[in-house]
PDB file of C-alpha atoms in Angstrom:
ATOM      1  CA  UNK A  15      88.617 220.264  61.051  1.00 58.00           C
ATOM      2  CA  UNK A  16      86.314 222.524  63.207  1.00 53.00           C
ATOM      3  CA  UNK A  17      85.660 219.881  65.419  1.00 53.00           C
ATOM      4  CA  UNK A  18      89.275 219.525  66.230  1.00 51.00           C
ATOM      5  CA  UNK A  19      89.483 223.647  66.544  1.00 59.00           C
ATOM      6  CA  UNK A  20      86.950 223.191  68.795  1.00 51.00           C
ATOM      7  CA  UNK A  21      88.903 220.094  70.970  1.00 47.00           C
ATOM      8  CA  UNK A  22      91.413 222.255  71.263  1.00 54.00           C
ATOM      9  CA  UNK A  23      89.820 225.434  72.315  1.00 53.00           C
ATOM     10  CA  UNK A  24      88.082 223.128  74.948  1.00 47.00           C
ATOM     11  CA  UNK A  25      91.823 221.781  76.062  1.00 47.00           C
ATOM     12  CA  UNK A  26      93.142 224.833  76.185  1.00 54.00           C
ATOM     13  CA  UNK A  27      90.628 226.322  78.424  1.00 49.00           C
ATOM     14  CA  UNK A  28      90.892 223.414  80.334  1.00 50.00           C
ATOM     15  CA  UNK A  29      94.762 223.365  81.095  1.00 50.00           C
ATOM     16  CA  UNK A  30      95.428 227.286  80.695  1.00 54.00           C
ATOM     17  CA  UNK A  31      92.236 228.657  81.543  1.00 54.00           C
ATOM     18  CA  UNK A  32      91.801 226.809  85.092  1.00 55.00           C
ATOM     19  CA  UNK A  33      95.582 227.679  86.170  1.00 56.00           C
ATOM     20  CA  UNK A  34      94.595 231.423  85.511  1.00 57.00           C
ATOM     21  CA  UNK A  35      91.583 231.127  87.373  1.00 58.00           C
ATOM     22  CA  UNK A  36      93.050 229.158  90.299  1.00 56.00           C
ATOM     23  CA  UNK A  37      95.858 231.796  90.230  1.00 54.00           C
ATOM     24  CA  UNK A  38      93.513 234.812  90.082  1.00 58.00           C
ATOM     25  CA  UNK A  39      91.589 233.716  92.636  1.00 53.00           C
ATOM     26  CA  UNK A  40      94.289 233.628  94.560  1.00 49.00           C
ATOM     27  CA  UNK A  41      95.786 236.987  94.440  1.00 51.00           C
ATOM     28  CA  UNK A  42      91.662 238.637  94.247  1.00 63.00           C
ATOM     29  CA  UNK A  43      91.713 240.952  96.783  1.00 69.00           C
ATOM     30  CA  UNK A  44      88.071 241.677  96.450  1.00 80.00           C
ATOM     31  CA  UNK A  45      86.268 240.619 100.324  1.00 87.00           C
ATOM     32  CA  UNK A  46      84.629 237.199 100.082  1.00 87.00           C
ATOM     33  CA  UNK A  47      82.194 236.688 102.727  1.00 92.00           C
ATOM     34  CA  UNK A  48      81.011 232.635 102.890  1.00 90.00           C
ATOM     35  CA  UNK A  49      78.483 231.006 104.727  1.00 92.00           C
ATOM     36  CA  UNK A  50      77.787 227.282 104.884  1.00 90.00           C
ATOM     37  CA  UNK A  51      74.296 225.830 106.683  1.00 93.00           C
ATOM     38  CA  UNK A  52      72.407 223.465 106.291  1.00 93.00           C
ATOM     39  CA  UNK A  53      68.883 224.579 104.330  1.00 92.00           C
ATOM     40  CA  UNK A  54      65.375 224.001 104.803  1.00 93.00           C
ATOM     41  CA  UNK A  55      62.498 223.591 102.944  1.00 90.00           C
ATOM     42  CA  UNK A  56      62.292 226.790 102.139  1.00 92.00           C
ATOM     43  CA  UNK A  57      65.211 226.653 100.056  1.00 94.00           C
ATOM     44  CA  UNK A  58      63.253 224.874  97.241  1.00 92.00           C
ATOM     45  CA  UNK A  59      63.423 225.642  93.717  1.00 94.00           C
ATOM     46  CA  UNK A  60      60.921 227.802  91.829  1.00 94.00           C
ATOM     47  CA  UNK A  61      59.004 225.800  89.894  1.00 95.00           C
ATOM     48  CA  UNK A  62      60.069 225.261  85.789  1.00 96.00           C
ATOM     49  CA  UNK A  63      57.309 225.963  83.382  1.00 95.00           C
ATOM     50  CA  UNK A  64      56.107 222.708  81.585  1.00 95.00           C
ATOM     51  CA  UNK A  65      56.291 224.122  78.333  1.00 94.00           C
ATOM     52  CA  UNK A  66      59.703 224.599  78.108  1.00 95.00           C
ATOM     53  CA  UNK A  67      60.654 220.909  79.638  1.00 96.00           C
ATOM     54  CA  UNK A  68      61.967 218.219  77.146  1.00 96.00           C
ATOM     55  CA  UNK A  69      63.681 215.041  77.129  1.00 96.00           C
ATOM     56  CA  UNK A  70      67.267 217.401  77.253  1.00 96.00           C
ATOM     57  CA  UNK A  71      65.850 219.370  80.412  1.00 97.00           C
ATOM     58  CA  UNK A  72      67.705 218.354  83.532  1.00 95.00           C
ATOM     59  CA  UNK A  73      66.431 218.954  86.460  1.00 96.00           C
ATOM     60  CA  UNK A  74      66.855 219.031  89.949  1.00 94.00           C
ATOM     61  CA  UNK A  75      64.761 215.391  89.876  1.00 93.00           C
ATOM     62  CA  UNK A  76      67.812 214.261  87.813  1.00 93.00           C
ATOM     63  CA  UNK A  77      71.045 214.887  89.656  1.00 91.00           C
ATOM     64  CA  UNK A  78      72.511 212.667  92.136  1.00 87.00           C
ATOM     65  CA  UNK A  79      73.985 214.002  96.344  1.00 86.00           C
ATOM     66  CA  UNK A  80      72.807 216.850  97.914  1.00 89.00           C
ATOM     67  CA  UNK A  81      70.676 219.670  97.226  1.00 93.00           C
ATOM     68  CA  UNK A  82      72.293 223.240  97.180  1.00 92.00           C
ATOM     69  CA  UNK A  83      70.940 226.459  96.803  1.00 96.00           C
ATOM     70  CA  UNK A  84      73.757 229.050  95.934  1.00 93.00           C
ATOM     71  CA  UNK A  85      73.193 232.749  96.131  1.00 97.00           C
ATOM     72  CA  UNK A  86      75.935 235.314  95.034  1.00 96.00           C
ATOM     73  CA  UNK A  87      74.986 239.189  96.221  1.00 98.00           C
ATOM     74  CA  UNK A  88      76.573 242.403  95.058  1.00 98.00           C
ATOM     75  CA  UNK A  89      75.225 245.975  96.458  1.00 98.00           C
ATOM     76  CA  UNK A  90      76.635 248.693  94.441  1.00 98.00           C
ATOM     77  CA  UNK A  91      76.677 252.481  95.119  1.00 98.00           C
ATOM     78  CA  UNK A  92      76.365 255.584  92.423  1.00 97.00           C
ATOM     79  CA  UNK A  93      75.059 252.853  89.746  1.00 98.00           C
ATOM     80  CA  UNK A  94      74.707 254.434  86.061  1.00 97.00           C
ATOM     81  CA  UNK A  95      72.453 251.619  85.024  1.00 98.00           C
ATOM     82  CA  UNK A  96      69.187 251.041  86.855  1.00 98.00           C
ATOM     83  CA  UNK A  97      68.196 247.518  87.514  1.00 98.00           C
ATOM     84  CA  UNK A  98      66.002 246.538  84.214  1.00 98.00           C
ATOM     85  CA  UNK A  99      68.936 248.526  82.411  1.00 98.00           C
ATOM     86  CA  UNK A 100      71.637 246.096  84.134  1.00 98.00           C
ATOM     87  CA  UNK A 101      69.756 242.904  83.260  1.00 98.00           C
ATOM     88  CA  UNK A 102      69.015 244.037  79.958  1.00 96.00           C
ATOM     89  CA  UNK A 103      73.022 244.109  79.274  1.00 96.00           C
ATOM     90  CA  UNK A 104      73.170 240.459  80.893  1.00 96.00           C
ATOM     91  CA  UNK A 105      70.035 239.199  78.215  1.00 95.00           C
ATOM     92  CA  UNK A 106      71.811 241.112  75.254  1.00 92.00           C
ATOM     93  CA  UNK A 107      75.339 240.578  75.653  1.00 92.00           C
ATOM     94  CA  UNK A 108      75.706 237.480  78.351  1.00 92.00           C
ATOM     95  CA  UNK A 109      78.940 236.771  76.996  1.00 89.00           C
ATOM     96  CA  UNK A 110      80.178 240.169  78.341  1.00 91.00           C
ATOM     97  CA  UNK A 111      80.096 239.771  81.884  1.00 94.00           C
ATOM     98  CA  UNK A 112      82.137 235.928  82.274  1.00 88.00           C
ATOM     99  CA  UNK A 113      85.780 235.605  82.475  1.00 80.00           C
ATOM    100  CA  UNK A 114      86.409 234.748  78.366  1.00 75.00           C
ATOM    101  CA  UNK A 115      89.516 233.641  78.831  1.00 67.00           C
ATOM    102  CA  UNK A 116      88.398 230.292  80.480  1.00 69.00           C
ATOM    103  CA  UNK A 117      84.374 230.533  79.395  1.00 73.00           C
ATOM    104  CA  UNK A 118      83.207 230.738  75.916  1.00 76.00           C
ATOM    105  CA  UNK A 119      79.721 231.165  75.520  1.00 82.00           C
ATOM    106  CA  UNK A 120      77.646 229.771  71.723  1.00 82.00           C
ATOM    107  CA  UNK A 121      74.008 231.158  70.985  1.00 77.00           C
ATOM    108  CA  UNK A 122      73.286 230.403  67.991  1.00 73.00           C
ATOM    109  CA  UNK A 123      70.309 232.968  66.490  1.00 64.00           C
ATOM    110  CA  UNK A 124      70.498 234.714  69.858  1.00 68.00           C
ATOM    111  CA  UNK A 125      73.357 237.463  68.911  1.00 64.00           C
ATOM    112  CA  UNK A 126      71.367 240.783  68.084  1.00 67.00           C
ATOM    113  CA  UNK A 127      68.294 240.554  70.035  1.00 75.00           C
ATOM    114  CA  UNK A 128      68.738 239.231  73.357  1.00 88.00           C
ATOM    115  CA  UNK A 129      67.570 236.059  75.101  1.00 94.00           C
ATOM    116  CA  UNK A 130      64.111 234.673  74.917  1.00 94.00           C
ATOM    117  CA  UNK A 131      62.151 232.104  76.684  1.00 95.00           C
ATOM    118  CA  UNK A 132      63.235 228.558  74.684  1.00 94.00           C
ATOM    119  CA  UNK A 133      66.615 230.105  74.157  1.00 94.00           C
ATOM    120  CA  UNK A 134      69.373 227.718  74.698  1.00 94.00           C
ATOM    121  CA  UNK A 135      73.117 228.825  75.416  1.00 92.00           C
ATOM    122  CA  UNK A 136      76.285 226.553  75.278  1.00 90.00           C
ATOM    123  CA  UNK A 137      78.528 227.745  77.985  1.00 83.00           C
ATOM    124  CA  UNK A 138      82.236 225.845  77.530  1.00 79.00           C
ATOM    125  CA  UNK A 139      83.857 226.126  80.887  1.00 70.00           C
ATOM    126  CA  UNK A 140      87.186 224.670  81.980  1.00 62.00           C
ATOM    127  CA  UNK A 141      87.178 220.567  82.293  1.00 59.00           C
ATOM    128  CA  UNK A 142      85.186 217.708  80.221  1.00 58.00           C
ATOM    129  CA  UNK A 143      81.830 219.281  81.075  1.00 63.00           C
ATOM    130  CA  UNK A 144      80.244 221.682  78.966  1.00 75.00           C
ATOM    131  CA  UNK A 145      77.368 223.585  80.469  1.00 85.00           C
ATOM    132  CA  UNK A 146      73.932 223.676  77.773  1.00 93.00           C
ATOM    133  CA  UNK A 147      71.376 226.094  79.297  1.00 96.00           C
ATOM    134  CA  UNK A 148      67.979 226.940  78.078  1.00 97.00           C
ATOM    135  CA  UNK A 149      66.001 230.358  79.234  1.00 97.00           C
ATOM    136  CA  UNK A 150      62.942 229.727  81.166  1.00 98.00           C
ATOM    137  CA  UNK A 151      61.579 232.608  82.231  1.00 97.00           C
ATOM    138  CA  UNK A 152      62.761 236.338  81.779  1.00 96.00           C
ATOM    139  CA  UNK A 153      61.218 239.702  82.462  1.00 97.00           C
ATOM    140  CA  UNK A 154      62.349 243.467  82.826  1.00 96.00           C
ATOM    141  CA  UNK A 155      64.555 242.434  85.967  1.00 98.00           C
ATOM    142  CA  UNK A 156      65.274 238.368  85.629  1.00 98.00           C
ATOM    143  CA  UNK A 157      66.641 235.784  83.343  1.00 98.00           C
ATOM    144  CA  UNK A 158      66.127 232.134  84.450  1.00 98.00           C
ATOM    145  CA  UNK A 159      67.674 228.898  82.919  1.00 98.00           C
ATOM    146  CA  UNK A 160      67.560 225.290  83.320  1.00 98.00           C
ATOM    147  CA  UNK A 161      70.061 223.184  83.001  1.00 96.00           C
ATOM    148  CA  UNK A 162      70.212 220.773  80.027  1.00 96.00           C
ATOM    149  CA  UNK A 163      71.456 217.117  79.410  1.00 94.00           C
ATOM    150  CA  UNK A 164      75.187 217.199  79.154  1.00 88.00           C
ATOM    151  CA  UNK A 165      75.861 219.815  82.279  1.00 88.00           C
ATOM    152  CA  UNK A 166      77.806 219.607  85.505  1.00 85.00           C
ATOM    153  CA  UNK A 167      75.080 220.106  87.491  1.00 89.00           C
ATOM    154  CA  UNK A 168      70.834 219.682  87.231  1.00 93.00           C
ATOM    155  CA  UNK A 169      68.891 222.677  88.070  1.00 96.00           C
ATOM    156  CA  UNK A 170      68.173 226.463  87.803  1.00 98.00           C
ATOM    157  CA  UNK A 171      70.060 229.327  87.941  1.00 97.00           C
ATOM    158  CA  UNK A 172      69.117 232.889  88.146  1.00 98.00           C
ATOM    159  CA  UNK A 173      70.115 236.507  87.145  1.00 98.00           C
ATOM    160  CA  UNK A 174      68.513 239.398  88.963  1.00 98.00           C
ATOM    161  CA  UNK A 175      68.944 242.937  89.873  1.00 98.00           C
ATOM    162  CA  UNK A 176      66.752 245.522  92.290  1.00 98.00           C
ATOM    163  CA  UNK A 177      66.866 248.847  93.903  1.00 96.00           C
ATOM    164  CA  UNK A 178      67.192 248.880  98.342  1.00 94.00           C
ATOM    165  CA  UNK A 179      67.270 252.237  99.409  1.00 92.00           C
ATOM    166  CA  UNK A 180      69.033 253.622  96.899  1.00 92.00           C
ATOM    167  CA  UNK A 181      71.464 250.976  96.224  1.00 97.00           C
ATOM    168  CA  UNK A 182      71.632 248.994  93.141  1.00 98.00           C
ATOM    169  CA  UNK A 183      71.404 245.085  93.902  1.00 98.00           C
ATOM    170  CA  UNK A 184      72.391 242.320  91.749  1.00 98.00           C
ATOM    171  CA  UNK A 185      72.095 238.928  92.756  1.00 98.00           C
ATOM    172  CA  UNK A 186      72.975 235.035  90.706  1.00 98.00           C
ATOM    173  CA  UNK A 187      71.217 232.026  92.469  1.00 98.00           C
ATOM    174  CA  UNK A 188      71.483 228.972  92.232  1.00 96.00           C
ATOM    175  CA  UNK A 189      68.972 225.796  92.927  1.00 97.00           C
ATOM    176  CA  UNK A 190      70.710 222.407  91.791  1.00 92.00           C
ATOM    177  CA  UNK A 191      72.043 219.340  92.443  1.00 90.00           C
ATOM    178  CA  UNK A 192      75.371 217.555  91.203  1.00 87.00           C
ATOM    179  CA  UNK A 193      74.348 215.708  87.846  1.00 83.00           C
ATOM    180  CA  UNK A 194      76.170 212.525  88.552  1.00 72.00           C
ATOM    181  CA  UNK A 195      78.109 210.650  90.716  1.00 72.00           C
ATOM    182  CA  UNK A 196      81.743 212.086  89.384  1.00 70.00           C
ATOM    183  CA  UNK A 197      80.628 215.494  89.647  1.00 64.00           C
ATOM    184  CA  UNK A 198      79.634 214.902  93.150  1.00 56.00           C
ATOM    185  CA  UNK A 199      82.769 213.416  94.463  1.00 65.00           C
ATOM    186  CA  UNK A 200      84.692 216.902  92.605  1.00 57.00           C
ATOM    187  CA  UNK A 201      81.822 219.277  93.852  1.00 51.00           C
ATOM    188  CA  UNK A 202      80.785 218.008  97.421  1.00 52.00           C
ATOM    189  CA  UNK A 203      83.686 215.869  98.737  1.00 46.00           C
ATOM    190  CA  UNK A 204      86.738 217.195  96.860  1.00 45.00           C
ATOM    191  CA  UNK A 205      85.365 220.721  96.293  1.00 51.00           C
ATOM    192  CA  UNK A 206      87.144 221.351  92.894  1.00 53.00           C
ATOM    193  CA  UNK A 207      83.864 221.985  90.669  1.00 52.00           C
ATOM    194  CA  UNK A 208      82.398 224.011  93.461  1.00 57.00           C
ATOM    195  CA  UNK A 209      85.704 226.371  93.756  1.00 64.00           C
ATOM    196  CA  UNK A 210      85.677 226.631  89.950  1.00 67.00           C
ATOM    197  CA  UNK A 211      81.858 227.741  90.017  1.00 74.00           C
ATOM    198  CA  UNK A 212      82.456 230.393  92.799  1.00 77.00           C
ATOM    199  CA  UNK A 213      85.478 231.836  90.868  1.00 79.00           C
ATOM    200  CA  UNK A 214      82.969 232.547  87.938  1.00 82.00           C
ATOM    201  CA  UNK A 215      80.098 233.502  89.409  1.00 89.00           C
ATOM    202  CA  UNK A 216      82.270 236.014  91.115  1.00 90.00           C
ATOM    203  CA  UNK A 217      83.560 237.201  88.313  1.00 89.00           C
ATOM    204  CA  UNK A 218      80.348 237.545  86.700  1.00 94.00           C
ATOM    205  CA  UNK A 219      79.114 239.781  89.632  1.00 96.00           C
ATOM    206  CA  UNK A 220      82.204 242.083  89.598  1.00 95.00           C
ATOM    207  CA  UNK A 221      81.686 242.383  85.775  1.00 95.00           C
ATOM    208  CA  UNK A 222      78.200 243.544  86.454  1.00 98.00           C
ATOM    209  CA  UNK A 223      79.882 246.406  89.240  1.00 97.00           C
ATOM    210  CA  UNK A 224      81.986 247.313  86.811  1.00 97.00           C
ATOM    211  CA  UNK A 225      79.120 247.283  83.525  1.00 98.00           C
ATOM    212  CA  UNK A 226      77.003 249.282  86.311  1.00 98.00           C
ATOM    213  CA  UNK A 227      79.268 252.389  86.551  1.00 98.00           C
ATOM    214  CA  UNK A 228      79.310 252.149  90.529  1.00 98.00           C
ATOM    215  CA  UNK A 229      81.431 251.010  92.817  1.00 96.00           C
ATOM    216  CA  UNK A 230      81.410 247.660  95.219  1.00 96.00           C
ATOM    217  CA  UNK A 231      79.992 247.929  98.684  1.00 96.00           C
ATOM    218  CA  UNK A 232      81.316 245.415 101.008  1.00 92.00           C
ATOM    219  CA  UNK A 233      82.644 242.726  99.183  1.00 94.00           C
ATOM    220  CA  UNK A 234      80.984 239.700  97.432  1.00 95.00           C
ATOM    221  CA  UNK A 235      78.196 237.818  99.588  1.00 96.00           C
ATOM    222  CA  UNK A 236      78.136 234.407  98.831  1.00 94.00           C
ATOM    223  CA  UNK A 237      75.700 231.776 100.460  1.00 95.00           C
ATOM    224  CA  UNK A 238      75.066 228.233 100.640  1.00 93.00           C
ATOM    225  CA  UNK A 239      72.831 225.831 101.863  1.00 95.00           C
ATOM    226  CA  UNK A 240      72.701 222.302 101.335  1.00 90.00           C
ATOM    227  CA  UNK A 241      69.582 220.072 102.174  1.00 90.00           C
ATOM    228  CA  UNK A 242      68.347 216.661 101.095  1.00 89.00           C
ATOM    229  CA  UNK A 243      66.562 216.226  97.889  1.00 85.00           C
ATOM    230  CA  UNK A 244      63.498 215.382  99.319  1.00 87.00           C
ATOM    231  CA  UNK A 245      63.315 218.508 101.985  1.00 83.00           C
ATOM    232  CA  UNK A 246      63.939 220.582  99.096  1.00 80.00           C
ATOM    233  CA  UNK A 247      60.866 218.413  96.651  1.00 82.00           C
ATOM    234  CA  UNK A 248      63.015 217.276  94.182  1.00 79.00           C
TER     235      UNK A 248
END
């Protein structure tokens, strides 16, 4: 019986949960500014510590298409929280800051003390993937995952914040590849998953404006380059 509670969450998320998005997106009136290049080699991915690589890790080395590093940028003025402070919400209450009403997010033994290195997070997004995560490195102003067997795409992702002159800076970035053929066709050619990803990742970086106290400074930044595989070591 749970399973099927479950099934059905995962539908309705799916149906419901994408429409919303789709028709938020939409109406946002929050200034998107995208640019598309092709990357270099310096757009590699930092490296994943061996000890927290298993037989469920999926990394870059696994996926299939193109490489793309994504990064998302906020700059936010009169911040209450300082940087460590910001990131600190994001390791304790992770949940907080994605749209809930098409993500749920399971950690089990995380709730109460925050994510750890070896952590692993279950992140139930809108479609027939799910996205299992594991926390790789974290420190007073980062949280890194990789991506684990089962998720739309193989990789890293990243959660940072910093101080420039004054202004509070809080960043998402992204190093990984499509994990297989179907989820290339929907994320490189058809552009579905990709559209999906920027909606949340968007909304994740307006929750942290908005969990920071200050107020948005020219719009959301979002950049992406895509190289081959090899250029980018994988």
């Amino acid at each position: 019986m749970e399973r099927v509670r479950q099934g059905a969450a995962v539908v309705s998320r799916w149906l419901w949960g994408t429409t919303l998005v789709t028709w938020r997106y939409l109406w946002d009136t929050t200034p998107l500014h995208r640019y598309e290049c092709r990357g270099d080699e310096h757009d590699g991915a930092p490296p994943v510590p061996e000890h927290v690589v298993d037989d469920r890790a999926q990394l870059a080395a696994d996926g299939h298409g193109p490489f793309f590093h994504r990064r998302f940028q906020v700059r936010i003025a009169d911040a209450r929280l300082d940087a460590a402070q910001l990131v600190d919400r994001v390791i304790c209450d992770f949940e907080h800051f994605v749209p809930r009403e098409v993500v749920g997010i399971r950690a089990d033994g995380v709730n109460g003390r925050g994510l750890d290195v070896g952590d692993e997070l279950l992140v139930e997004m809108p479609g027939p993937w799910n996205g299992p995560v594991r926390v790789t490195h974290r420190d007073t102003t980062s949280l890194r995952f990789v991506t684990l067997r089962g998720h739309l795409e193989a990789g890293q992702v990243e959660f940072r914040a910093d101080s420039e002159d004054g202004v509070l800076v809080f960043v998402i970035e992204l190093w990984a590849r499509p994990a297989g053929r179907l989820v290339h066709l929907l994320y490189s050619h058809l552009r579905l998953a990709k559209e999906v990803q920027l909606n949340m990742w968007v909304r994740f970086c307006l929750a942290a404006v908005a969990t920071s106290g200050g107020r948005l400074l020219d719009g959301v930044h979002v950049d992406t380059r895509s190289l081959d595989p090899a250029v980018a070591g994988c």
